[in-house]
Amino acid sequence: MTTKLIAKNPTAYHNYEIKDTIEAGIVLSGTEIKSIRNGKVNIKDSYATIKDGECYIYSMHISPYEHGNIFNKDPLRDRKLLLSKREIFKLFGMIKQQGYSLIPISIYFKGSFVKIQLGIGIGKKLYDKRQDIAKKDAEMKIRRAMREKE
C-alpha cells in the first residue's frame, strides 16, 4: 500500500521527546477530505486526548473547501480518531503518567484512507532543546569536515 505524506508537525520532535508512535484513522466529512487532498491542513498546534473512552484530536486546522458551500464544517472542530479499545487503554495508561502527551506527528494517505501518526512523548525543557541543537550542529560540522577531507 502506498503512502503519500500530506503534512508534518515541525515542532513535534523539537518540543517533545517522542517515546512511541501509533497510527490512527480520522473521522472526516467529504469536503474535509477534498481539502486535505489539496494540502490545506495544519497540525502545528494540535494535540490529542482521550475523553469518554474515545480519542479526539483538537486544534487541527483543515481549511474549508472552496467549492463546498453549505457542506463545509468548522475548520477547528474536534475530530474523532479511530483506534481499537486495546490501543485506547494503552494510550490512556501512558497519558495518566505525569508529563506524557499525545502529539500528532504527521498526516498521510495510506491507500485511499487518511491516517495520522500520533507520538507519545514528554515535553522537553529548554536545556534539552539546547543540547539537541548543539548535537545537530556538531554532527553537521563533522559531516562537512569529512566531505572536505575527501
PDB file of N, CA and C in Angstrom, residues 44-125:
ATOM      1  N   LYS A  44       0.226  21.965  13.375  1.00  0.00           N
ATOM      2  CA  LYS A  44       1.317  22.517  14.191  1.00  0.00           C
ATOM      3  C   LYS A  44       0.939  22.654  15.662  1.00  0.00           C
ATOM      4  N   ASP A  45      -0.217  23.222  15.975  1.00  0.00           N
ATOM      5  CA  ASP A  45      -0.596  23.462  17.364  1.00  0.00           C
ATOM      6  C   ASP A  45      -1.599  22.435  17.882  1.00  0.00           C
ATOM      7  N   SER A  46      -1.787  21.344  17.180  1.00  0.00           N
ATOM      8  CA  SER A  46      -2.817  20.382  17.577  1.00  0.00           C
ATOM      9  C   SER A  46      -2.290  19.389  18.611  1.00  0.00           C
ATOM     10  N   TYR A  47      -3.239  18.763  19.301  1.00  0.00           N
ATOM     11  CA  TYR A  47      -2.931  17.752  20.306  1.00  0.00           C
ATOM     12  C   TYR A  47      -4.101  16.786  20.382  1.00  0.00           C
ATOM     13  N   ALA A  48      -3.871  15.636  20.991  1.00  0.00           N
ATOM     14  CA  ALA A  48      -4.922  14.626  21.116  1.00  0.00           C
ATOM     15  C   ALA A  48      -5.087  14.239  22.581  1.00  0.00           C
ATOM     16  N   THR A  49      -6.317  13.904  22.955  1.00  0.00           N
ATOM     17  CA  THR A  49      -6.604  13.415  24.304  1.00  0.00           C
ATOM     18  C   THR A  49      -7.649  12.319  24.221  1.00  0.00           C
ATOM     19  N   ILE A  50      -7.832  11.659  25.349  1.00  0.00           N
ATOM     20  CA  ILE A  50      -8.853  10.625  25.442  1.00  0.00           C
ATOM     21  C   ILE A  50      -9.956  11.152  26.342  1.00  0.00           C
ATOM     22  N   LYS A  51     -11.186  11.165  25.792  1.00  0.00           N
ATOM     23  CA  LYS A  51     -12.344  11.671  26.515  1.00  0.00           C
ATOM     24  C   LYS A  51     -13.472  10.654  26.363  1.00  0.00           C
ATOM     25  N   ASP A  52     -14.045  10.225  27.465  1.00  0.00           N
ATOM     26  CA  ASP A  52     -15.166   9.276  27.483  1.00  0.00           C
ATOM     27  C   ASP A  52     -14.843   7.983  26.729  1.00  0.00           C
ATOM     28  N   GLY A  53     -13.629   7.491  26.865  1.00  0.00           N
ATOM     29  CA  GLY A  53     -13.242   6.229  26.237  1.00  0.00           C
ATOM     30  C   GLY A  53     -12.987   6.325  24.746  1.00  0.00           C
ATOM     31  N   GLU A  54     -12.919   7.535  24.198  1.00  0.00           N
ATOM     32  CA  GLU A  54     -12.635   7.731  22.785  1.00  0.00           C
ATOM     33  C   GLU A  54     -11.535   8.775  22.633  1.00  0.00           C
ATOM     34  N   CYS A  55     -10.767   8.653  21.571  1.00  0.00           N
ATOM     35  CA  CYS A  55      -9.641   9.549  21.335  1.00  0.00           C
ATOM     36  C   CYS A  55     -10.062  10.650  20.361  1.00  0.00           C
ATOM     37  N   TYR A  56      -9.732  11.902  20.688  1.00  0.00           N
ATOM     38  CA  TYR A  56     -10.074  13.056  19.864  1.00  0.00           C
ATOM     39  C   TYR A  56      -8.837  13.893  19.611  1.00  0.00           C
ATOM     40  N   ILE A  57      -8.828  14.558  18.458  1.00  0.00           N
ATOM     41  CA  ILE A  57      -7.758  15.497  18.144  1.00  0.00           C
ATOM     42  C   ILE A  57      -8.356  16.904  18.140  1.00  0.00           C
ATOM     43  N   TYR A  58      -7.632  17.838  18.745  1.00  0.00           N
ATOM     44  CA  TYR A  58      -8.092  19.209  18.898  1.00  0.00           C
ATOM     45  C   TYR A  58      -7.144  20.155  18.166  1.00  0.00           C
ATOM     46  N   SER A  59      -7.668  21.281  17.716  1.00  0.00           N
ATOM     47  CA  SER A  59      -6.913  22.371  17.078  1.00  0.00           C
ATOM     48  C   SER A  59      -6.236  21.979  15.771  1.00  0.00           C
ATOM     49  N   MET A  60      -6.701  20.926  15.120  1.00  0.00           N
ATOM     50  CA  MET A  60      -6.191  20.592  13.793  1.00  0.00           C
ATOM     51  C   MET A  60      -6.988  21.421  12.788  1.00  0.00           C
ATOM     52  N   HIS A  61      -6.314  22.262  12.031  1.00  0.00           N
ATOM     53  CA  HIS A  61      -6.991  23.185  11.119  1.00  0.00           C
ATOM     54  C   HIS A  61      -7.045  22.585   9.720  1.00  0.00           C
ATOM     55  N   ILE A  62      -8.272  22.343   9.241  1.00  0.00           N
ATOM     56  CA  ILE A  62      -8.493  21.930   7.860  1.00  0.00           C
ATOM     57  C   ILE A  62      -9.274  23.059   7.200  1.00  0.00           C
ATOM     58  N   SER A  63      -8.656  23.720   6.235  1.00  0.00           N
ATOM     59  CA  SER A  63      -9.295  24.865   5.577  1.00  0.00           C
ATOM     60  C   SER A  63     -10.577  24.441   4.871  1.00  0.00           C
ATOM     61  N   PRO A  64     -11.584  25.324   4.844  1.00  0.00           N
ATOM     62  CA  PRO A  64     -12.824  24.989   4.126  1.00  0.00           C
ATOM     63  C   PRO A  64     -12.555  24.776   2.641  1.00  0.00           C
ATOM     64  N   TYR A  65     -13.231  23.808   2.058  1.00  0.00           N
ATOM     65  CA  TYR A  65     -13.103  23.513   0.632  1.00  0.00           C
ATOM     66  C   TYR A  65     -13.752  24.634  -0.172  1.00  0.00           C
ATOM     67  N   GLU A  66     -13.073  25.107  -1.230  1.00  0.00           N
ATOM     68  CA  GLU A  66     -13.546  26.263  -1.984  1.00  0.00           C
ATOM     69  C   GLU A  66     -14.928  26.046  -2.590  1.00  0.00           C
ATOM     70  N   HIS A  67     -15.204  24.826  -3.065  1.00  0.00           N
ATOM     71  CA  HIS A  67     -16.465  24.537  -3.737  1.00  0.00           C
ATOM     72  C   HIS A  67     -17.446  23.810  -2.824  1.00  0.00           C
ATOM     73  N   GLY A  68     -17.229  23.879  -1.514  1.00  0.00           N
ATOM     74  CA  GLY A  68     -18.032  23.092  -0.586  1.00  0.00           C
ATOM     75  C   GLY A  68     -19.293  23.764  -0.098  1.00  0.00           C
ATOM     76  N   ASN A  69     -19.432  25.049  -0.215  1.00  0.00           N
ATOM     77  CA  ASN A  69     -20.547  25.888   0.242  1.00  0.00           C
ATOM     78  C   ASN A  69     -21.166  25.409   1.563  1.00  0.00           C
ATOM     79  N   ILE A  70     -22.396  24.928   1.604  1.00  0.00           N
ATOM     80  CA  ILE A  70     -23.083  24.620   2.861  1.00  0.00           C
ATOM     81  C   ILE A  70     -22.562  23.349   3.525  1.00  0.00           C
ATOM     82  N   PHE A  71     -21.800  22.548   2.800  1.00  0.00           N
ATOM     83  CA  PHE A  71     -21.319  21.283   3.353  1.00  0.00           C
ATOM     84  C   PHE A  71     -20.026  21.425   4.136  1.00  0.00           C
ATOM     85  N   ASN A  72     -19.405  22.599   4.107  1.00  0.00           N
ATOM     86  CA  ASN A  72     -18.162  22.811   4.839  1.00  0.00           C
ATOM     87  C   ASN A  72     -18.415  22.780   6.346  1.00  0.00           C
ATOM     88  N   LYS A  73     -17.485  22.181   7.064  1.00  0.00           N
ATOM     89  CA  LYS A  73     -17.546  22.111   8.525  1.00  0.00           C
ATOM     90  C   LYS A  73     -16.632  23.180   9.108  1.00  0.00           C
ATOM     91  N   ASP A  74     -16.718  23.346  10.443  1.00  0.00           N
ATOM     92  CA  ASP A  74     -15.847  24.278  11.155  1.00  0.00           C
ATOM     93  C   ASP A  74     -14.395  23.817  11.006  1.00  0.00           C
ATOM     94  N   PRO A  75     -13.481  24.708  10.591  1.00  0.00           N
ATOM     95  CA  PRO A  75     -12.089  24.293  10.355  1.00  0.00           C
ATOM     96  C   PRO A  75     -11.375  23.757  11.596  1.00  0.00           C
ATOM     97  N   LEU A  76     -11.739  24.222  12.785  1.00  0.00           N
ATOM     98  CA  LEU A  76     -11.041  23.802  14.008  1.00  0.00           C
ATOM     99  C   LEU A  76     -11.855  22.844  14.875  1.00  0.00           C
ATOM    100  N   ARG A  77     -12.862  22.202  14.308  1.00  0.00           N
ATOM    101  CA  ARG A  77     -13.704  21.328  15.126  1.00  0.00           C
ATOM    102  C   ARG A  77     -12.909  20.126  15.641  1.00  0.00           C
ATOM    103  N   ASP A  78     -13.405  19.533  16.737  1.00  0.00           N
ATOM    104  CA  ASP A  78     -12.774  18.342  17.296  1.00  0.00           C
ATOM    105  C   ASP A  78     -13.085  17.163  16.389  1.00  0.00           C
ATOM    106  N   ARG A  79     -12.080  16.333  16.137  1.00  0.00           N
ATOM    107  CA  ARG A  79     -12.268  15.189  15.252  1.00  0.00           C
ATOM    108  C   ARG A  79     -11.928  13.898  15.990  1.00  0.00           C
ATOM    109  N   LYS A  80     -12.776  12.909  15.798  1.00  0.00           N
ATOM    110  CA  LYS A  80     -12.587  11.626  16.466  1.00  0.00           C
ATOM    111  C   LYS A  80     -11.525  10.815  15.733  1.00  0.00           C
ATOM    112  N   LEU A  81     -10.667  10.159  16.515  1.00  0.00           N
ATOM    113  CA  LEU A  81      -9.645   9.286  15.950  1.00  0.00           C
ATOM    114  C   LEU A  81     -10.107   7.842  16.081  1.00  0.00           C
ATOM    115  N   LEU A  82      -9.805   7.046  15.078  1.00  0.00           N
ATOM    116  CA  LEU A  82     -10.238   5.658  15.047  1.00  0.00           C
ATOM    117  C   LEU A  82      -9.125   4.762  15.566  1.00  0.00           C
ATOM    118  N   LEU A  83      -9.309   4.264  16.777  1.00  0.00           N
ATOM    119  CA  LEU A  83      -8.363   3.359  17.424  1.00  0.00           C
ATOM    120  C   LEU A  83      -9.137   2.207  18.037  1.00  0.00           C
ATOM    121  N   SER A  84      -8.459   1.063  18.223  1.00  0.00           N
ATOM    122  CA  SER A  84      -9.113  -0.055  18.887  1.00  0.00           C
ATOM    123  C   SER A  84      -9.148   0.201  20.391  1.00  0.00           C
ATOM    124  N   LYS A  85     -10.021  -0.512  21.084  1.00  0.00           N
ATOM    125  CA  LYS A  85     -10.131  -0.338  22.548  1.00  0.00           C
ATOM    126  C   LYS A  85      -8.801  -0.629  23.235  1.00  0.00           C
ATOM    127  N   ARG A  86      -8.094  -1.640  22.753  1.00  0.00           N
ATOM    128  CA  ARG A  86      -6.796  -2.001  23.354  1.00  0.00           C
ATOM    129  C   ARG A  86      -5.809  -0.844  23.220  1.00  0.00           C
ATOM    130  N   GLU A  87      -5.776  -0.222  22.039  1.00  0.00           N
ATOM    131  CA  GLU A  87      -4.875   0.909  21.827  1.00  0.00           C
ATOM    132  C   GLU A  87      -5.271   2.098  22.697  1.00  0.00           C
ATOM    133  N   ILE A  88      -6.584   2.335  22.834  1.00  0.00           N
ATOM    134  CA  ILE A  88      -7.053   3.446  23.672  1.00  0.00           C
ATOM    135  C   ILE A  88      -6.677   3.218  25.127  1.00  0.00           C
ATOM    136  N   PHE A  89      -6.842   1.989  25.621  1.00  0.00           N
ATOM    137  CA  PHE A  89      -6.467   1.687  27.009  1.00  0.00           C
ATOM    138  C   PHE A  89      -4.962   1.854  27.214  1.00  0.00           C
ATOM    139  N   LYS A  90      -4.161   1.446  26.224  1.00  0.00           N
ATOM    140  CA  LYS A  90      -2.704   1.607  26.316  1.00  0.00           C
ATOM    141  C   LYS A  90      -2.346   3.097  26.377  1.00  0.00           C
ATOM    142  N   LEU A  91      -2.953   3.892  25.476  1.00  0.00           N
ATOM    143  CA  LEU A  91      -2.675   5.327  25.462  1.00  0.00           C
ATOM    144  C   LEU A  91      -3.149   6.001  26.739  1.00  0.00           C
ATOM    145  N   PHE A  92      -4.312   5.591  27.230  1.00  0.00           N
ATOM    146  CA  PHE A  92      -4.850   6.174  28.461  1.00  0.00           C
ATOM    147  C   PHE A  92      -3.899   5.925  29.620  1.00  0.00           C
ATOM    148  N   GLY A  93      -3.347   4.715  29.702  1.00  0.00           N
ATOM    149  CA  GLY A  93      -2.372   4.399  30.747  1.00  0.00           C
ATOM    150  C   GLY A  93      -1.109   5.235  30.632  1.00  0.00           C
ATOM    151  N   MET A  94      -0.654   5.469  29.391  1.00  0.00           N
ATOM    152  CA  MET A  94       0.558   6.267  29.186  1.00  0.00           C
ATOM    153  C   MET A  94       0.314   7.749  29.522  1.00  0.00           C
ATOM    154  N   ILE A  95      -0.867   8.270  29.134  1.00  0.00           N
ATOM    155  CA  ILE A  95      -1.165   9.688  29.373  1.00  0.00           C
ATOM    156  C   ILE A  95      -1.324   9.969  30.862  1.00  0.00           C
ATOM    157  N   LYS A  96      -1.850   9.002  31.606  1.00  0.00           N
ATOM    158  CA  LYS A  96      -2.047   9.208  33.043  1.00  0.00           C
ATOM    159  C   LYS A  96      -0.723   9.392  33.770  1.00  0.00           C
ATOM    160  N   GLN A  97       0.363   8.848  33.209  1.00  0.00           N
ATOM    161  CA  GLN A  97       1.666   9.072  33.824  1.00  0.00           C
ATOM    162  C   GLN A  97       2.009  10.549  33.676  1.00  0.00           C
ATOM    163  N   GLN A  98       2.694  11.084  34.634  1.00  0.00           N
ATOM    164  CA  GLN A  98       2.962  12.519  34.655  1.00  0.00           C
ATOM    165  C   GLN A  98       3.843  12.945  33.483  1.00  0.00           C
ATOM    166  N   GLY A  99       3.373  13.947  32.753  1.00  0.00           N
ATOM    167  CA  GLY A  99       4.176  14.551  31.700  1.00  0.00           C
ATOM    168  C   GLY A  99       3.990  13.989  30.310  1.00  0.00           C
ATOM    169  N   TYR A 100       3.295  12.868  30.131  1.00  0.00           N
ATOM    170  CA  TYR A 100       3.109  12.299  28.803  1.00  0.00           C
ATOM    171  C   TYR A 100       1.984  13.008  28.069  1.00  0.00           C
ATOM    172  N   SER A 101       2.152  13.171  26.750  1.00  0.00           N
ATOM    173  CA  SER A 101       1.167  13.837  25.907  1.00  0.00           C
ATOM    174  C   SER A 101       1.029  13.071  24.595  1.00  0.00           C
ATOM    175  N   LEU A 102      -0.104  13.257  23.935  1.00  0.00           N
ATOM    176  CA  LEU A 102      -0.329  12.706  22.594  1.00  0.00           C
ATOM    177  C   LEU A 102      -0.156  13.835  21.584  1.00  0.00           C
ATOM    178  N   ILE A 103       0.833  13.708  20.723  1.00  0.00           N
ATOM    179  CA  ILE A 103       1.162  14.762  19.780  1.00  0.00           C
ATOM    180  C   ILE A 103       1.038  14.220  18.359  1.00  0.00           C
ATOM    181  N   PRO A 104       0.283  14.882  17.483  1.00  0.00           N
ATOM    182  CA  PRO A 104       0.251  14.472  16.080  1.00  0.00           C
ATOM    183  C   PRO A 104       1.594  14.761  15.415  1.00  0.00           C
ATOM    184  N   ILE A 105       2.146  13.761  14.756  1.00  0.00           N
ATOM    185  CA  ILE A 105       3.442  13.918  14.107  1.00  0.00           C
ATOM    186  C   ILE A 105       3.263  14.179  12.610  1.00  0.00           C
ATOM    187  N   SER A 106       2.394  13.402  11.963  1.00  0.00           N
ATOM    188  CA  SER A 106       2.187  13.600  10.530  1.00  0.00           C
ATOM    189  C   SER A 106       0.816  13.092  10.119  1.00  0.00           C
ATOM    190  N   ILE A 107       0.347  13.596   8.976  1.00  0.00           N
ATOM    191  CA  ILE A 107      -0.886  13.134   8.354  1.00  0.00           C
ATOM    192  C   ILE A 107      -0.506  12.650   6.964  1.00  0.00           C
ATOM    193  N   TYR A 108      -1.048  11.498   6.565  1.00  0.00           N
ATOM    194  CA  TYR A 108      -0.710  10.939   5.266  1.00  0.00           C
ATOM    195  C   TYR A 108      -1.857  10.088   4.742  1.00  0.00           C
ATOM    196  N   PHE A 109      -1.837   9.857   3.438  1.00  0.00           N
ATOM    197  CA  PHE A 109      -2.771   8.928   2.809  1.00  0.00           C
ATOM    198  C   PHE A 109      -2.123   7.562   2.801  1.00  0.00           C
ATOM    199  N   LYS A 110      -2.856   6.563   3.247  1.00  0.00           N
ATOM    200  CA  LYS A 110      -2.430   5.171   3.151  1.00  0.00           C
ATOM    201  C   LYS A 110      -3.467   4.495   2.274  1.00  0.00           C
ATOM    202  N   GLY A 111      -3.121   4.310   1.013  1.00  0.00           N
ATOM    203  CA  GLY A 111      -4.121   3.898   0.036  1.00  0.00           C
ATOM    204  C   GLY A 111      -5.056   5.077  -0.189  1.00  0.00           C
ATOM    205  N   SER A 112      -6.353   4.876   0.073  1.00  0.00           N
ATOM    206  CA  SER A 112      -7.314   5.976  -0.081  1.00  0.00           C
ATOM    207  C   SER A 112      -7.771   6.527   1.266  1.00  0.00           C
ATOM    208  N   PHE A 113      -7.183   6.042   2.359  1.00  0.00           N
ATOM    209  CA  PHE A 113      -7.582   6.466   3.700  1.00  0.00           C
ATOM    210  C   PHE A 113      -6.608   7.488   4.266  1.00  0.00           C
ATOM    211  N   VAL A 114      -7.146   8.453   5.024  1.00  0.00           N
ATOM    212  CA  VAL A 114      -6.302   9.437   5.698  1.00  0.00           C
ATOM    213  C   VAL A 114      -5.928   8.870   7.060  1.00  0.00           C
ATOM    214  N   LYS A 115      -4.647   8.825   7.342  1.00  0.00           N
ATOM    215  CA  LYS A 115      -4.147   8.321   8.620  1.00  0.00           C
ATOM    216  C   LYS A 115      -3.340   9.422   9.298  1.00  0.00           C
ATOM    217  N   ILE A 116      -3.270   9.328  10.617  1.00  0.00           N
ATOM    218  CA  ILE A 116      -2.473  10.271  11.388  1.00  0.00           C
ATOM    219  C   ILE A 116      -1.527   9.481  12.271  1.00  0.00           C
ATOM    220  N   GLN A 117      -0.293   9.924  12.347  1.00  0.00           N
ATOM    221  CA  GLN A 117       0.689   9.288  13.224  1.00  0.00           C
ATOM    222  C   GLN A 117       0.760  10.101  14.502  1.00  0.00           C
ATOM    223  N   LEU A 118       0.443   9.446  15.627  1.00  0.00           N
ATOM    224  CA  LEU A 118       0.488  10.106  16.926  1.00  0.00           C
ATOM    225  C   LEU A 118       1.751   9.680  17.652  1.00  0.00           C
ATOM    226  N   GLY A 119       2.368  10.628  18.335  1.00  0.00           N
ATOM    227  CA  GLY A 119       3.525  10.330  19.153  1.00  0.00           C
ATOM    228  C   GLY A 119       3.180  10.465  20.619  1.00  0.00           C
ATOM    229  N   ILE A 120       3.686   9.546  21.427  1.00  0.00           N
ATOM    230  CA  ILE A 120       3.512   9.609  22.872  1.00  0.00           C
ATOM    231  C   ILE A 120       4.830  10.160  23.407  1.00  0.00           C
ATOM    232  N   GLY A 121       4.787  11.363  23.959  1.00  0.00           N
ATOM    233  CA  GLY A 121       6.037  11.998  24.344  1.00  0.00           C
ATOM    234  C   GLY A 121       5.954  12.823  25.599  1.00  0.00           C
ATOM    235  N   ILE A 122       7.132  13.203  26.065  1.00  0.00           N
ATOM    236  CA  ILE A 122       7.281  14.049  27.243  1.00  0.00           C
ATOM    237  C   ILE A 122       7.817  15.396  26.764  1.00  0.00           C
ATOM    238  N   GLY A 123       7.270  16.479  27.297  1.00  0.00           N
ATOM    239  CA  GLY A 123       7.733  17.810  26.924  1.00  0.00           C
ATOM    240  C   GLY A 123       9.180  18.025  27.319  1.00  0.00           C
ATOM    241  N   LYS A 124       9.953  18.627  26.406  1.00  0.00           N
ATOM    242  CA  LYS A 124      11.362  18.906  26.686  1.00  0.00           C
ATOM    243  C   LYS A 124      11.503  20.211  27.441  1.00  0.00           C
ATOM    244  N   LYS A 125      12.497  20.271  28.273  1.00  0.00           N
ATOM    245  CA  LYS A 125      12.863  21.514  28.945  1.00  0.00           C
ATOM    246  C   LYS A 125      13.767  22.315  28.002  1.00  0.00           C
TER     247      LYS A 125
END
